[in-house]
Amino acid sequence: MSSRTADGLAAVDTLPGLECRACGTHYPVRSLVWRCECGGLLDVAPFETGIDVAALSSRAPTMWRYREAFPIDADPAVSLGEGMSPLIRSAALPAVRLKLDFLMPTLSFKDRGAVMLATLARRLGVENAMIDSSGNAGTAVAAYFARAGVGCTVFVPESTSSGKLAQLRAHGATVVLVPGTRADTSAAALDAAGRPGVMYASHVYHPYFFHGVKSYGYELWEQNGFQLPETVVLPVGNGTLVLGCYLAFSELLRAGLVSRMPTIVAVQASACAPLEAAELAGADEPAAIVAGDTIAEGIAISAPPRGAQILAAVRATGGTIVSVDDDHVRRARQALADEGLFVEPTAAACFAAAQAAHDGEQSDTRTWALARPHLTGADVVVPLCGAGLKSPYASTPAQ
């Protein structure tokens, strides 16, 4: 458990450490370890969580209103007021509510995790950090680490959209363009990770990131009248939003603040869907695939490192994983634009799944058969995770 001083700041040595999922080895967070010596992935070690519900009405409308649930306290010098994005009803699909995380400070939901890592880096006295990203996570980390006074290098695929590259460079990040696939970018970053004194601020490997993202789930609970929706539809590539939401839902259930989990329906791009393939096969690990091109670049992850963890989380809620093709994504992006909501293609993928289910256009697969009643239910929440200016509008249908 993290002990807190009178001024609300936790001493570095009492911050929750990291534990290996495979062998249980514990590492202090100040060690900057990002993967266990055995090769296992790390989680934040258990610490006490519990929301003071009565105090929420007097707190600022940011993600830090759920301060008791986080492993580290807010740092006003780092925060940009992130969190509490609007939750509105769709005009085209009235049973669907849309959570507008593309209105976050750097225009994506990744701000939730990035501010957690930047706050940690500043507390630890880190001077340099690095990350690999398809764009949004790198942009969020670049912005928050710049605010925290920490140098940042971002590895991105060479194909990353010009809007995201411009945003990265505007925040002063050193951008390394990697030829090939998103997997090639990850491999290049892993080769560079682990240099002494450099924090690998990975949205996949550093588990503090997920504890920032879980604020999304807490907000849904509060915005929904201190109840959770029946169905939450989430994009999944590396799974940060799925795993963050599952953390929040689990903590709320354990605290007795809700009586049930929402069903998670996760959505992939059909050209790159290793988790949907695993669902179809009943496997516990992502399927080995050859990824194709997709305009939904943010979820084009052919071998997600936390794939088994994602599959387990989705299944624990009674949910499943489906995929949508680029034509459906384009159509959904335009439908959202017609509602006044301009999002990047990746952010339209979940709405595309809901549209396909309502229109009876989904694939004839077991996962779609499981997903359809949830996607067409009366209480469905869909995130809009990234702003349209991040990707060329040419990826929507010609006008």
CSV table of C-alpha atoms in Angstrom, one decimal:
chain,number,residue,atom,x,y,z
A,1,MET,CA,0.0,0.0,0.0
A,2,SER,CA,1.2,3.5,-0.8
A,3,SER,CA,1.6,5.6,2.3
A,4,ARG,CA,1.0,9.4,1.7
A,5,THR,CA,2.5,12.4,3.4
A,6,ALA,CA,0.6,15.3,4.8
A,7,ASP,CA,0.9,17.4,1.6
A,8,GLY,CA,-0.6,14.5,-0.5
A,9,LEU,CA,2.7,13.4,-2.1
A,10,ALA,CA,4.0,9.9,-1.7
A,11,ALA,CA,7.7,9.2,-1.0
A,12,VAL,CA,9.3,7.4,-4.0
A,13,ASP,CA,10.2,4.3,-2.0
A,14,THR,CA,6.6,3.9,-0.8
A,15,LEU,CA,5.0,4.0,-4.3
A,16,PRO,CA,3.5,0.7,-5.3
A,17,GLY,CA,6.1,-1.5,-7.0
A,18,LEU,CA,5.9,-3.8,-10.0
A,19,GLU,CA,5.2,-7.5,-9.9
A,20,CYS,CA,5.9,-10.1,-12.6
A,21,ARG,CA,2.7,-11.9,-13.8
A,22,ALA,CA,4.7,-15.0,-14.6
A,23,CYS,CA,7.0,-15.6,-11.6
A,24,GLY,CA,5.9,-13.0,-9.0
A,25,THR,CA,9.2,-11.2,-8.7
A,26,HIS,CA,8.8,-7.7,-7.2
A,27,TYR,CA,10.7,-4.7,-8.4
A,28,PRO,CA,10.7,-1.2,-6.9
A,29,VAL,CA,9.2,1.3,-9.4
A,30,ARG,CA,12.3,3.5,-9.1
A,31,SER,CA,14.3,0.7,-10.7
A,32,LEU,CA,12.8,1.7,-14.1
A,33,VAL,CA,12.4,-2.0,-14.9
A,34,TRP,CA,9.8,-2.6,-17.6
A,35,ARG,CA,10.0,-6.4,-18.0
A,36,CYS,CA,10.9,-9.1,-15.6
A,37,GLU,CA,14.2,-10.9,-15.9
A,38,CYS,CA,12.2,-14.1,-16.7
A,39,GLY,CA,10.6,-12.3,-19.6
A,40,GLY,CA,7.3,-11.9,-17.9
A,41,LEU,CA,5.1,-8.8,-18.1
A,42,LEU,CA,4.7,-6.6,-15.0
A,43,ASP,CA,1.6,-5.4,-13.1
A,44,VAL,CA,1.4,-2.8,-10.4
A,45,ALA,CA,1.7,-4.5,-7.0
A,46,PRO,CA,-1.6,-4.6,-5.1
A,47,PHE,CA,-2.3,-1.4,-3.2
A,48,GLU,CA,-5.4,-0.1,-1.4
A,49,THR,CA,-8.1,1.5,-3.5
A,50,GLY,CA,-11.5,2.9,-2.6
A,51,ILE,CA,-13.4,5.9,-3.7
A,52,ASP,CA,-14.8,8.5,-1.3
A,53,VAL,CA,-18.1,8.8,-3.1
A,54,ALA,CA,-19.4,11.6,-0.8
A,55,ALA,CA,-16.3,13.8,-1.6
A,56,LEU,CA,-16.7,13.6,-5.4
A,57,SER,CA,-19.2,16.5,-5.7
A,58,SER,CA,-16.6,18.9,-4.3
A,59,ARG,CA,-13.7,17.8,-6.4
A,60,ALA,CA,-12.5,19.3,-9.7
A,61,PRO,CA,-13.9,17.6,-12.9
A,62,THR,CA,-10.7,15.8,-13.9
A,63,MET,CA,-9.7,12.2,-13.7
A,64,TRP,CA,-7.8,13.0,-10.5
A,65,ARG,CA,-11.1,13.2,-8.6
A,66,TYR,CA,-10.7,9.4,-8.2
A,67,ARG,CA,-7.4,9.9,-6.4
A,68,GLU,CA,-7.8,7.1,-4.0
A,69,ALA,CA,-7.8,4.6,-6.9
A,70,PHE,CA,-4.4,5.7,-8.3
A,71,PRO,CA,-0.9,4.4,-7.4
A,72,ILE,CA,0.5,8.0,-7.3
A,73,ASP,CA,-0.9,11.4,-6.4
A,74,ALA,CA,-1.6,14.2,-8.9
A,75,ASP,CA,1.2,16.7,-9.7
A,76,PRO,CA,-0.3,20.1,-10.6
A,77,ALA,CA,2.9,20.9,-12.5
A,78,VAL,CA,2.2,18.0,-14.9
A,79,SER,CA,-1.6,17.7,-15.2
A,80,LEU,CA,-3.4,19.4,-18.1
A,81,GLY,CA,-6.9,18.9,-16.5
A,82,GLU,CA,-7.4,15.6,-18.3
A,83,GLY,CA,-10.5,13.5,-17.8
A,84,MET,CA,-14.3,13.8,-17.4
A,85,SER,CA,-14.9,13.8,-21.2
A,86,PRO,CA,-18.5,14.3,-22.2
A,87,LEU,CA,-20.9,11.3,-22.5
A,88,ILE,CA,-23.6,12.0,-25.1
A,89,ARG,CA,-26.3,10.1,-27.0
A,90,SER,CA,-25.8,9.2,-30.7
A,91,ALA,CA,-28.3,10.7,-33.0
A,92,ALA,CA,-28.0,7.8,-35.5
A,93,LEU,CA,-28.1,5.0,-32.9
A,94,PRO,CA,-30.2,6.4,-29.9
A,95,ALA,CA,-29.4,3.4,-27.7
A,96,VAL,CA,-25.7,4.2,-28.0
A,97,ARG,CA,-23.9,6.8,-26.0
A,98,LEU,CA,-20.6,8.2,-27.1
A,99,LYS,CA,-17.8,9.1,-24.7
A,100,LEU,CA,-15.8,11.9,-26.3
A,101,ASP,CA,-12.2,11.2,-25.3
A,102,PHE,CA,-11.0,12.9,-28.5
A,103,LEU,CA,-11.6,16.1,-26.6
A,104,MET,CA,-8.7,15.4,-24.2
A,105,PRO,CA,-5.7,17.8,-24.1
A,106,THR,CA,-3.7,16.0,-26.8
A,107,LEU,CA,-6.9,14.8,-28.6
A,108,SER,CA,-6.9,11.1,-27.5
A,109,PHE,CA,-7.7,8.9,-24.5
A,110,LYS,CA,-4.0,8.1,-24.2
A,111,ASP,CA,-3.6,11.2,-22.1
A,112,ARG,CA,-5.0,9.3,-19.2
A,113,GLY,CA,-2.1,6.9,-19.0
A,114,ALA,CA,0.5,9.4,-20.2
A,115,VAL,CA,-0.1,11.8,-17.4
A,116,MET,CA,0.4,8.9,-14.9
A,117,LEU,CA,3.7,8.0,-16.4
A,118,ALA,CA,4.9,11.6,-16.7
A,119,THR,CA,3.9,12.2,-13.0
A,120,LEU,CA,5.9,9.1,-12.1
A,121,ALA,CA,8.9,10.2,-14.1
A,122,ARG,CA,9.0,13.6,-12.5
A,123,ARG,CA,8.7,12.1,-9.1
A,124,LEU,CA,11.6,9.7,-9.8
A,125,GLY,CA,13.8,12.5,-11.2
A,126,VAL,CA,13.9,10.8,-14.7
A,127,GLU,CA,15.7,13.0,-17.3
A,128,ASN,CA,15.0,11.0,-20.5
A,129,ALA,CA,12.3,8.7,-21.7
A,130,MET,CA,11.4,6.7,-24.8
A,131,ILE,CA,8.3,5.1,-26.2
A,132,ASP,CA,7.1,3.3,-29.4
A,133,SER,CA,3.7,4.2,-30.7
A,134,SER,CA,1.4,4.3,-33.8
A,135,GLY,CA,0.9,7.9,-32.9
A,136,ASN,CA,-1.6,8.7,-30.1
A,137,ALA,CA,0.3,7.2,-27.2
A,138,GLY,CA,3.5,8.8,-28.5
A,139,THR,CA,1.9,12.2,-28.8
A,140,ALA,CA,0.4,12.0,-25.3
A,141,VAL,CA,3.7,10.9,-23.8
A,142,ALA,CA,5.6,13.6,-25.7
A,143,ALA,CA,3.2,16.3,-24.5
A,144,TYR,CA,3.1,15.3,-20.8
A,145,PHE,CA,6.8,14.6,-20.6
A,146,ALA,CA,7.6,17.9,-22.1
A,147,ARG,CA,5.4,19.5,-19.4
A,148,ALA,CA,7.2,17.5,-16.8
A,149,GLY,CA,10.6,18.6,-18.1
A,150,VAL,CA,11.7,15.1,-19.3
A,151,GLY,CA,13.3,14.6,-22.7
A,152,CYS,CA,11.4,12.1,-24.9
A,153,THR,CA,12.2,9.9,-28.0
A,154,VAL,CA,9.3,8.4,-29.9
A,155,PHE,CA,9.6,5.4,-32.3
A,156,VAL,CA,6.8,5.4,-34.8
A,157,PRO,CA,6.0,3.5,-38.0
A,158,GLU,CA,7.1,5.2,-41.2
A,159,SER,CA,3.5,5.2,-42.3
A,160,THR,CA,2.2,7.2,-39.4
A,161,SER,CA,-0.1,10.0,-40.5
A,162,SER,CA,1.3,13.5,-41.0
A,163,GLY,CA,-1.0,15.0,-38.4
A,164,LYS,CA,0.3,12.8,-35.7
A,165,LEU,CA,3.9,13.4,-36.7
A,166,ALA,CA,3.4,17.1,-36.7
A,167,GLN,CA,1.9,16.9,-33.2
A,168,LEU,CA,4.8,14.8,-31.9
A,169,ARG,CA,7.4,17.2,-33.2
A,170,ALA,CA,5.5,20.2,-31.9
A,171,HIS,CA,6.0,18.9,-28.4
A,172,GLY,CA,9.7,18.7,-28.9
A,173,ALA,CA,10.0,14.9,-29.1
A,174,THR,CA,12.8,13.2,-31.1
A,175,VAL,CA,10.9,11.2,-33.7
A,176,VAL,CA,12.4,8.0,-35.1
A,177,LEU,CA,10.6,6.7,-38.2
A,178,VAL,CA,10.8,2.9,-38.5
A,179,PRO,CA,10.2,1.3,-41.9
A,180,GLY,CA,7.8,-1.6,-42.0
A,181,THR,CA,4.9,-2.7,-39.7
A,182,ARG,CA,3.8,-1.6,-36.3
A,183,ALA,CA,5.6,-4.8,-35.0
A,184,ASP,CA,8.8,-3.6,-36.6
A,185,THR,CA,8.5,-0.4,-34.7
A,186,SER,CA,8.0,-2.3,-31.4
A,187,ALA,CA,11.1,-4.4,-32.2
A,188,ALA,CA,13.2,-1.4,-32.9
A,189,ALA,CA,12.1,0.3,-29.6
A,190,LEU,CA,12.7,-2.9,-27.6
A,191,ASP,CA,16.3,-3.0,-29.0
A,192,ALA,CA,16.8,0.6,-27.7
A,193,ALA,CA,15.0,0.2,-24.3
A,194,GLY,CA,16.9,-0.5,-21.1
A,195,ARG,CA,19.6,2.1,-21.4
A,196,PRO,CA,20.7,3.2,-17.9
A,197,GLY,CA,18.6,6.1,-16.5
A,198,VAL,CA,16.2,6.1,-19.4
A,199,MET,CA,12.5,5.4,-18.7
A,200,TYR,CA,10.8,3.1,-21.2
A,201,ALA,CA,7.4,4.9,-21.0
A,202,SER,CA,5.6,2.2,-22.8
A,203,HIS,CA,1.8,2.2,-22.8
A,204,VAL,CA,2.0,-1.6,-23.2
A,205,TYR,CA,4.8,-2.6,-20.8
A,206,HIS,CA,4.6,0.0,-18.0
A,207,PRO,CA,1.6,-1.0,-15.9
A,208,TYR,CA,1.2,2.5,-14.3
A,209,PHE,CA,-0.2,3.5,-17.7
A,210,PHE,CA,-3.2,1.2,-17.2
A,211,HIS,CA,-3.9,2.8,-13.9
A,212,GLY,CA,-4.3,6.1,-15.6
A,213,VAL,CA,-6.5,4.7,-18.3
A,214,LYS,CA,-8.8,3.1,-15.7
A,215,SER,CA,-10.1,6.6,-15.0
A,216,TYR,CA,-12.2,6.1,-18.1
A,217,GLY,CA,-14.1,3.3,-16.3
A,218,TYR,CA,-14.6,5.3,-13.2
A,219,GLU,CA,-16.0,8.2,-15.2
A,220,LEU,CA,-18.5,5.9,-16.9
A,221,TRP,CA,-19.6,4.7,-13.5
A,222,GLU,CA,-20.1,8.3,-12.2
A,223,GLN,CA,-21.6,9.7,-15.4
A,224,ASN,CA,-24.1,6.8,-15.5
A,225,GLY,CA,-25.5,7.6,-12.1
A,226,PHE,CA,-23.0,5.5,-10.1
A,227,GLN,CA,-23.9,2.4,-12.2
A,228,LEU,CA,-22.1,0.7,-15.0
A,229,PRO,CA,-23.6,0.4,-18.5
A,230,GLU,CA,-24.8,-3.0,-19.8
A,231,THR,CA,-22.3,-3.0,-22.6
A,232,VAL,CA,-19.0,-1.2,-23.2
A,233,VAL,CA,-17.6,-1.4,-26.8
A,234,LEU,CA,-13.8,-0.8,-26.8
A,235,PRO,CA,-11.2,-0.8,-29.6
A,236,VAL,CA,-8.4,-3.3,-29.1
A,237,GLY,CA,-4.9,-3.4,-30.6
A,238,ASN,CA,-2.5,-3.4,-27.6
A,239,GLY,CA,-5.4,-3.4,-25.3
A,240,THR,CA,-4.7,-0.4,-23.1
A,241,LEU,CA,-8.4,0.7,-22.9
A,242,VAL,CA,-9.7,-2.8,-22.4
A,243,LEU,CA,-7.3,-3.5,-19.6
A,244,GLY,CA,-7.7,-0.1,-18.0
A,245,CYS,CA,-11.5,-0.5,-18.0
A,246,TYR,CA,-11.3,-4.0,-16.7
A,247,LEU,CA,-9.2,-2.7,-13.8
A,248,ALA,CA,-11.8,0.0,-13.0
A,249,PHE,CA,-14.8,-2.4,-13.3
A,250,SER,CA,-13.0,-5.0,-11.1
A,251,GLU,CA,-12.1,-2.4,-8.4
A,252,LEU,CA,-15.7,-1.0,-8.4
A,253,LEU,CA,-17.1,-4.5,-8.0
A,254,ARG,CA,-14.7,-5.4,-5.3
A,255,ALA,CA,-15.5,-2.3,-3.4
A,256,GLY,CA,-19.2,-3.0,-3.5
A,257,LEU,CA,-19.9,0.1,-5.5
A,258,VAL,CA,-21.5,-1.8,-8.4
A,259,SER,CA,-23.3,-5.2,-8.5
A,260,ARG,CA,-22.2,-6.4,-11.9
A,261,MET,CA,-19.6,-6.0,-14.6
A,262,PRO,CA,-20.6,-4.6,-18.0
A,263,THR,CA,-20.1,-6.8,-21.0
A,264,ILE,CA,-17.0,-5.8,-23.0
A,265,VAL,CA,-17.2,-6.2,-26.7
A,266,ALA,CA,-13.8,-5.5,-28.2
A,267,VAL,CA,-13.3,-4.4,-31.8
A,268,GLN,CA,-10.3,-5.0,-34.1
A,269,ALA,CA,-9.6,-4.1,-37.8
A,270,SER,CA,-10.4,-7.2,-39.9
A,271,ALA,CA,-7.0,-6.8,-41.7
A,272,CYS,CA,-5.2,-7.2,-38.4
A,273,ALA,CA,-7.3,-9.3,-35.9
A,274,PRO,CA,-5.2,-11.8,-34.0
A,275,LEU,CA,-7.4,-11.5,-30.9
A,276,GLU,CA,-10.6,-12.1,-32.9
A,277,ALA,CA,-8.9,-15.1,-34.5
A,278,ALA,CA,-8.0,-16.4,-31.0
A,279,GLU,CA,-11.7,-16.0,-29.9
A,280,LEU,CA,-12.9,-18.0,-32.9
A,281,ALA,CA,-10.4,-20.7,-32.2
A,282,GLY,CA,-11.1,-20.8,-28.4
A,283,ALA,CA,-7.4,-20.1,-27.8
A,284,ASP,CA,-5.9,-18.3,-24.8
A,285,GLU,CA,-3.1,-16.6,-26.8
A,286,PRO,CA,-3.3,-14.3,-29.8
A,287,ALA,CA,-3.3,-16.1,-33.2
A,288,ALA,CA,-0.3,-15.9,-35.4
A,289,ILE,CA,-1.4,-13.8,-38.4
A,290,VAL,CA,0.0,-12.0,-41.4
A,291,ALA,CA,-1.4,-8.4,-41.0
A,292,GLY,CA,-2.7,-6.5,-43.9
A,293,ASP,CA,-3.1,-2.7,-44.4
A,294,THR,CA,-5.9,-0.9,-42.6
A,295,ILE,CA,-6.8,2.8,-42.1
A,296,ALA,CA,-7.4,2.0,-38.4
A,297,GLU,CA,-3.7,2.3,-37.7
A,298,GLY,CA,-4.1,2.7,-34.0
A,299,ILE,CA,-5.3,-0.9,-33.5
A,300,ALA,CA,-3.2,-2.6,-36.2
A,301,ILE,CA,-1.2,-4.7,-33.7
A,302,SER,CA,-0.4,-8.2,-35.1
A,303,ALA,CA,1.1,-9.6,-31.9
A,304,PRO,CA,-0.1,-7.7,-28.8
A,305,PRO,CA,2.3,-8.6,-25.9
A,306,ARG,CA,-0.6,-8.6,-23.4
A,307,GLY,CA,-2.9,-10.6,-25.7
A,308,ALA,CA,-3.6,-13.4,-23.2
A,309,GLN,CA,-4.4,-10.8,-20.5
A,310,ILE,CA,-6.8,-9.1,-22.9
A,311,LEU,CA,-8.6,-12.3,-23.9
A,312,ALA,CA,-9.0,-13.2,-20.2
A,313,ALA,CA,-10.4,-9.8,-19.3
A,314,VAL,CA,-12.9,-9.8,-22.1
A,315,ARG,CA,-14.1,-13.3,-21.4
A,316,ALA,CA,-14.4,-12.5,-17.7
A,317,THR,CA,-17.1,-10.0,-18.5
A,318,GLY,CA,-19.0,-12.4,-20.8
A,319,GLY,CA,-17.9,-10.5,-23.8
A,320,THR,CA,-16.2,-11.3,-27.1
A,321,ILE,CA,-14.0,-9.8,-29.8
A,322,VAL,CA,-15.1,-8.9,-33.4
A,323,SER,CA,-13.6,-7.1,-36.3
A,324,VAL,CA,-14.7,-4.6,-38.9
A,325,ASP,CA,-13.3,-3.8,-42.4
A,326,ASP,CA,-12.2,-0.5,-43.7
A,327,ASP,CA,-15.4,0.1,-45.6
A,328,HIS,CA,-17.4,-0.1,-42.4
A,329,VAL,CA,-14.9,2.2,-40.7
A,330,ARG,CA,-15.1,4.8,-43.4
A,331,ARG,CA,-18.9,4.7,-43.3
A,332,ALA,CA,-18.9,5.0,-39.5
A,333,ARG,CA,-16.5,7.9,-39.6
A,334,GLN,CA,-18.7,9.8,-42.0
A,335,ALA,CA,-21.9,9.0,-40.0
A,336,LEU,CA,-20.1,10.5,-36.9
A,337,ALA,CA,-19.1,13.5,-38.9
A,338,ASP,CA,-22.7,14.0,-39.9
A,339,GLU,CA,-23.5,14.1,-36.1
A,340,GLY,CA,-20.9,16.8,-35.7
A,341,LEU,CA,-18.1,14.5,-34.4
A,342,PHE,CA,-14.9,14.4,-36.4
A,343,VAL,CA,-12.7,11.5,-35.3
A,344,GLU,CA,-9.8,9.5,-36.8
A,345,PRO,CA,-10.5,6.2,-38.5
A,346,THR,CA,-9.4,4.1,-35.5
A,347,ALA,CA,-11.9,6.0,-33.3
A,348,ALA,CA,-14.7,5.1,-35.7
A,349,ALA,CA,-14.1,1.3,-35.5
A,350,CYS,CA,-16.4,0.7,-32.4
A,351,PHE,CA,-19.2,2.8,-33.9
A,352,ALA,CA,-18.7,0.8,-37.1
A,353,ALA,CA,-19.3,-2.4,-35.1
A,354,ALA,CA,-22.5,-1.0,-33.6
A,355,GLN,CA,-23.7,0.1,-37.0
A,356,ALA,CA,-23.0,-3.3,-38.5
A,357,ALA,CA,-24.9,-5.1,-35.8
A,358,HIS,CA,-27.9,-2.8,-36.1
A,359,ASP,CA,-27.9,-3.0,-39.9
A,360,GLY,CA,-27.5,-6.8,-39.9
A,361,GLU,CA,-24.2,-6.5,-41.9
A,362,GLN,CA,-21.9,-8.3,-39.5
A,363,SER,CA,-20.0,-11.4,-40.5
A,364,ASP,CA,-21.5,-14.8,-40.0
A,365,THR,CA,-19.2,-16.0,-37.2
A,366,ARG,CA,-19.6,-17.2,-33.7
A,367,THR,CA,-18.1,-14.1,-32.2
A,368,TRP,CA,-20.5,-11.8,-34.1
A,369,ALA,CA,-23.4,-14.0,-33.0
A,370,LEU,CA,-22.3,-13.5,-29.4
A,371,ALA,CA,-21.7,-9.8,-29.9
A,372,ARG,CA,-24.9,-8.8,-31.8
A,373,PRO,CA,-27.3,-8.8,-28.8
A,374,HIS,CA,-24.9,-6.7,-26.8
A,375,LEU,CA,-24.2,-4.2,-29.5
A,376,THR,CA,-27.9,-3.8,-30.2
A,377,GLY,CA,-28.9,-3.5,-26.5
A,378,ALA,CA,-30.6,-0.6,-24.8
A,379,ASP,CA,-27.5,0.6,-22.8
A,380,VAL,CA,-24.4,0.7,-24.9
A,381,VAL,CA,-21.4,3.0,-24.6
A,382,VAL,CA,-18.9,3.5,-27.4
A,383,PRO,CA,-15.7,5.6,-27.0
A,384,LEU,CA,-14.5,8.1,-29.6
A,385,CYS,CA,-10.8,7.9,-28.7
A,386,GLY,CA,-8.9,10.1,-31.2
A,387,ALA,CA,-9.6,13.4,-33.1
A,388,GLY,CA,-10.1,13.5,-36.9
A,389,LEU,CA,-7.3,16.0,-37.4
A,390,LYS,CA,-4.8,13.3,-36.5
A,391,SER,CA,-5.6,11.5,-39.8
A,392,PRO,CA,-6.2,12.7,-43.4
A,393,TYR,CA,-9.8,13.2,-44.2
A,394,ALA,CA,-9.2,11.5,-47.5
A,395,SER,CA,-9.6,8.2,-45.8
A,396,THR,CA,-13.4,8.8,-45.6
A,397,PRO,CA,-15.6,8.2,-48.7
A,398,ALA,CA,-15.2,10.6,-51.6
A,399,GLN,CA,-17.8,13.4,-51.6
